[in-house]
Coordinates of C-alpha atoms in Angstrom, one line a residue:
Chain A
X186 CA 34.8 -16.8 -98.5
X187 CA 37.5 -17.3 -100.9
X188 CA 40.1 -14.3 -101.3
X189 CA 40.0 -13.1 -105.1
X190 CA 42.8 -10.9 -104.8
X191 CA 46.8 -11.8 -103.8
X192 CA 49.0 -9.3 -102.9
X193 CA 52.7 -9.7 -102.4
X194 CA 55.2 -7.5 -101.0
X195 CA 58.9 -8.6 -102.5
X196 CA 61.4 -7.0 -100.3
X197 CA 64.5 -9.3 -101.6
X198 CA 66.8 -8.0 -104.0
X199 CA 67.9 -11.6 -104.7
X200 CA 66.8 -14.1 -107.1
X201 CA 65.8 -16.1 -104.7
X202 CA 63.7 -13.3 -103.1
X203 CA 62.1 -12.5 -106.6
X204 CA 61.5 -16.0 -107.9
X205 CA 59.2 -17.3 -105.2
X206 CA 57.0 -13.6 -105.8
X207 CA 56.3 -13.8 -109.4
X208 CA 55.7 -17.8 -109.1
X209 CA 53.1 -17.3 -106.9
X210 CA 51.5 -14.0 -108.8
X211 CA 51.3 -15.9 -112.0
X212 CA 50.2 -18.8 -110.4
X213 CA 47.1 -16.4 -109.1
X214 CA 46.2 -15.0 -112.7
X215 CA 46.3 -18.9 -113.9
X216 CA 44.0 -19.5 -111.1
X217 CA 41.6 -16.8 -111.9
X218 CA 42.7 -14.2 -109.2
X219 CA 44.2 -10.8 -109.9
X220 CA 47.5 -10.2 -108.4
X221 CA 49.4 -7.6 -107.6
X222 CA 53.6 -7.3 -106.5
X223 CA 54.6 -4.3 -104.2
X224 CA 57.8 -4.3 -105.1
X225 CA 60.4 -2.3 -102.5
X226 CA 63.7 -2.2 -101.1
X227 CA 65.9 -5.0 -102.8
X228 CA 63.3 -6.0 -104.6
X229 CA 63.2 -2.8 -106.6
X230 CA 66.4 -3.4 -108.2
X231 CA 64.4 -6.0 -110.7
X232 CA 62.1 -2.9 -111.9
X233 CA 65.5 -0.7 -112.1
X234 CA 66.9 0.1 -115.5
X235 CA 70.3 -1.6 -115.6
X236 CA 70.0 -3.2 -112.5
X237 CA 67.5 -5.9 -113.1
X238 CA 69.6 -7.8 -115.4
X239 CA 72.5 -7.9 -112.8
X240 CA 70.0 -9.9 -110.0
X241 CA 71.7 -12.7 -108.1
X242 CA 70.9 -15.6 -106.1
X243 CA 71.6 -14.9 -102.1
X244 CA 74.7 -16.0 -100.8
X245 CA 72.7 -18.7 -98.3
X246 CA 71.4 -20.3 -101.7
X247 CA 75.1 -21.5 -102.5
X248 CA 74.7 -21.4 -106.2
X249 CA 76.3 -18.5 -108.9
X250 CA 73.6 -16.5 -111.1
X251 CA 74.9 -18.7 -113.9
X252 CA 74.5 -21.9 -112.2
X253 CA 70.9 -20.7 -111.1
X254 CA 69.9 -19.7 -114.5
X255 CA 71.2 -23.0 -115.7
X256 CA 69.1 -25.3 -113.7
X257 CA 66.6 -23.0 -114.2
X258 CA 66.3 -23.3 -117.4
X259 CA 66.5 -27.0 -117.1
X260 CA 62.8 -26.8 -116.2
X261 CA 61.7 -23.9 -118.4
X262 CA 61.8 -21.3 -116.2
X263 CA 62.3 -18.0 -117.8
X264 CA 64.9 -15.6 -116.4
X265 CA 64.0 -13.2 -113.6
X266 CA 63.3 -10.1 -116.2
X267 CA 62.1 -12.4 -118.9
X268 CA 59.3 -13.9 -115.8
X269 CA 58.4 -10.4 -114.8
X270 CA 57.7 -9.9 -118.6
X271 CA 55.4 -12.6 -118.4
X272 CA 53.9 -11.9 -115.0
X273 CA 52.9 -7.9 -116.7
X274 CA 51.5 -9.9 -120.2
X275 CA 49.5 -11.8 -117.9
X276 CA 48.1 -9.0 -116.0
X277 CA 49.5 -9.2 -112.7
X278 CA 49.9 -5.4 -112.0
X279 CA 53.0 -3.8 -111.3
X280 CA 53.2 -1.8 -108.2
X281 CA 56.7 0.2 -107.3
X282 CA 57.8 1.4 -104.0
X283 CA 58.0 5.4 -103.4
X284 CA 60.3 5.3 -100.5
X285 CA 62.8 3.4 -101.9
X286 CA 62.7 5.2 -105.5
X287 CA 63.6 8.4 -103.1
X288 CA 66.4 6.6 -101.0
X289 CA 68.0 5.8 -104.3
X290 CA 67.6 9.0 -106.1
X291 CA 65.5 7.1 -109.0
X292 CA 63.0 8.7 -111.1
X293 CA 60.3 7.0 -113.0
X294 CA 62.6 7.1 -116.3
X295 CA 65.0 4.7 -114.7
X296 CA 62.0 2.2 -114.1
X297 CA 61.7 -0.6 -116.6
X298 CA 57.7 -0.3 -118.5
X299 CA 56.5 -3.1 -116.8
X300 CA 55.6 -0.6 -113.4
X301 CA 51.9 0.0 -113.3
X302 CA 52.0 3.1 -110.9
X303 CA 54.6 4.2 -108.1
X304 CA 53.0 3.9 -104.5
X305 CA 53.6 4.3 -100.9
X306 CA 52.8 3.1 -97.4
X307 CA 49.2 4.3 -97.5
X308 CA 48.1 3.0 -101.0
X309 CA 49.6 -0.3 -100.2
X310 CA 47.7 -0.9 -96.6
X311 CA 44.6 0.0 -98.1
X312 CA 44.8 -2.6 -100.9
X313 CA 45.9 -4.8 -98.3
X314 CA 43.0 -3.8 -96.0
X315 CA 40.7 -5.0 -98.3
X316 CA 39.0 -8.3 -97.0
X317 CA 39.1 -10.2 -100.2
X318 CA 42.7 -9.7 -100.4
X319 CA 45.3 -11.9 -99.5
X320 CA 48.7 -10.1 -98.5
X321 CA 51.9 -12.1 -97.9
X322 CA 55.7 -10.7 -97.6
X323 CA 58.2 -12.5 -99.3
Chain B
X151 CA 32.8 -38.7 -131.3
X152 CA 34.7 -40.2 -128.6
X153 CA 33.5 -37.6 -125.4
X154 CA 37.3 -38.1 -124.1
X155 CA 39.5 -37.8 -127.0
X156 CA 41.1 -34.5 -126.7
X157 CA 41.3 -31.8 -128.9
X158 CA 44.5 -30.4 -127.9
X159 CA 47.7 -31.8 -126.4
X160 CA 50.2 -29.6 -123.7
X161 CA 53.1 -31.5 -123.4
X162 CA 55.2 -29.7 -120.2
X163 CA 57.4 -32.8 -119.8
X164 CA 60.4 -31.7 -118.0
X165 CA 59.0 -28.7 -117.0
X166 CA 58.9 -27.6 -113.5
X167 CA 56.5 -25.8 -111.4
X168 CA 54.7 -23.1 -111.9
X169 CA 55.6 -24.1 -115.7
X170 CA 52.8 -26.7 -115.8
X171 CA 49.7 -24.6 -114.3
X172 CA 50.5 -21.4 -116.1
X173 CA 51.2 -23.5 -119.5
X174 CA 47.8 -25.5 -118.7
X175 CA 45.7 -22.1 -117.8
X176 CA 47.1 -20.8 -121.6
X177 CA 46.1 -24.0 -123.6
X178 CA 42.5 -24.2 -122.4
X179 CA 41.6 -21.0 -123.7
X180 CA 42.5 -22.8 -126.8
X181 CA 40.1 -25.6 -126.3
X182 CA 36.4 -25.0 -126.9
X183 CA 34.0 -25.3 -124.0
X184 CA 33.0 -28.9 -123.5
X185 CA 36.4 -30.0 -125.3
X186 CA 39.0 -32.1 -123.8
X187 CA 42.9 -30.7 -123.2
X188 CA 45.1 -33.7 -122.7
X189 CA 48.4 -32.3 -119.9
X190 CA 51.3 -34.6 -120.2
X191 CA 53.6 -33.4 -117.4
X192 CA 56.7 -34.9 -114.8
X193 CA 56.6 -32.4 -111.9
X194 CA 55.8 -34.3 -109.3
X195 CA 53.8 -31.5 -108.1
X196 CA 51.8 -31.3 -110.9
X197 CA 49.0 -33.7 -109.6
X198 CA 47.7 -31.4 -106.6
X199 CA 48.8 -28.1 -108.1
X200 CA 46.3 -29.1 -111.2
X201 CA 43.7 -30.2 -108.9
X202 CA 44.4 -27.2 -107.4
X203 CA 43.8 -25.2 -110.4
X204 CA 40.5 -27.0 -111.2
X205 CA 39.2 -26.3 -108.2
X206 CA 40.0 -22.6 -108.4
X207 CA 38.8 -22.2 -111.9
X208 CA 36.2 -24.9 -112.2
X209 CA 37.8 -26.4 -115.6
X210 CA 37.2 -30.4 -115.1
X211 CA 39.8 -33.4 -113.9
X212 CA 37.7 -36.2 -116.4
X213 CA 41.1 -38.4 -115.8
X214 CA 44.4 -38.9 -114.3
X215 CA 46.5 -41.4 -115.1
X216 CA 50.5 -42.2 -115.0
X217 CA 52.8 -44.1 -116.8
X218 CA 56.1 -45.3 -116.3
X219 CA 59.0 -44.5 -114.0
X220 CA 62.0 -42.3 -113.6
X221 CA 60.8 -40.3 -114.8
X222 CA 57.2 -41.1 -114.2
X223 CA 54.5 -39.1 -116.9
X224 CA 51.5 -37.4 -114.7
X225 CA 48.8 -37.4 -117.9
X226 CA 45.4 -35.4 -117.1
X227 CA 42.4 -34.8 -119.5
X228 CA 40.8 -31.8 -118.2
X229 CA 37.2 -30.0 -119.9
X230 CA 37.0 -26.8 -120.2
X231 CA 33.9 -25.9 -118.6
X232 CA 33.5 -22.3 -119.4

């Protein structure tokens, strides 16, 4: 039975870490599926006010933000926040991470209006318990 | 009417993946059903990716063809089905 729903947990707060997340959730939508992005840890600093713009690659990918963005663009990829614009116009839903927003002291007034709804733990395994969904970590 | 001539032309030349797939899912909404996108494309990936994608949404491969080198031109027809 094929899984209709794609889940993916983006941990990374590098653009590295992002990228490969929103590829694959708009991919999904293109393909008919819905998809979701849990977005935590690192990877909450792309739905941070202030912080998302400031997103570099990881220092194992050897290559500056500008230098990223350039070859990047090359192809026509969008930048990070400009891709997680399209990923939300698209309809991949927007899921941010509960924990983390308490670690960091952030409210839901310092989250960019792409976030759907703020979760936790709980909400997120039983989305993921579902048997038509697939869940990957990235 | 010519069954193959296409209605609509995406041209992702240069364009790298997901680019292709999410540019292609986009353009045959802008097709009618039973009409013919033409996808001219150079990702190398963008053979099996848009097979991929026709499998998962059921819009139709009618033709594949490629043309030239360095770099080489992938060029589908696909029918929207639905």
């Amino acid at each position: 039975m094929q899984k209709n729903r794609l889940l993916i947990v983006a941990s990374r707060g590098t653009a590295d870490g992002l990228y490969p997340a929103l590829i694959l959730a708009t991919t999904a939508v293109a393909q008919g599926k819905e998809a979701h992005i849990y977005f935590t840890f690192g990877g909450m600093k792309l739905l941070t006010k202030g912080l998302a713009e400031t997103v570099s690659p990881s220092v194992d990918l050897g290559l500056s933000r500008e230098d990223l963005e350039k070859l990047l663009a090359k192809g026509g990829m969008p930048k990070l926040v400009d891709m997680l614009k399209t990923a939300k116009q698209m309809g991949v839903k927007i899921h941010a991470c509960s924990p983390t927003m308490n670690l960091f002291g952030l409210k839901q007034e310092d989250l960019v209006d792409v976030v759907d709804d703020v979760m936790g733990a709980s909400s997120f395994l039983e989305m993921a318990s579902d048997p038509q969904t697939l869940a990957i970590f990235i | 009417m010519n069954a193959k001539r296409p209605s609509l032309t995406l041209d992702v030349r240069g364009e790298m993946c997901p680019i292709p797939v999410l540019k292609t899912s986009k353009a045959i909404e802008r097709v009618s059903v039973g009409d013919i996108l033409e996808v001219l494309a150079t990702d190398p990936a963008s053979k099996p990716d848009l097979e991929a994608w026709s499998r998962m949404t059921g819009h139709k491969i009618m033709e594949f063809s490629t043309e030239g080198s360095s770099p080489t031109v992938y060029r589908f027809l696909i029918q929207r089905t639905k």
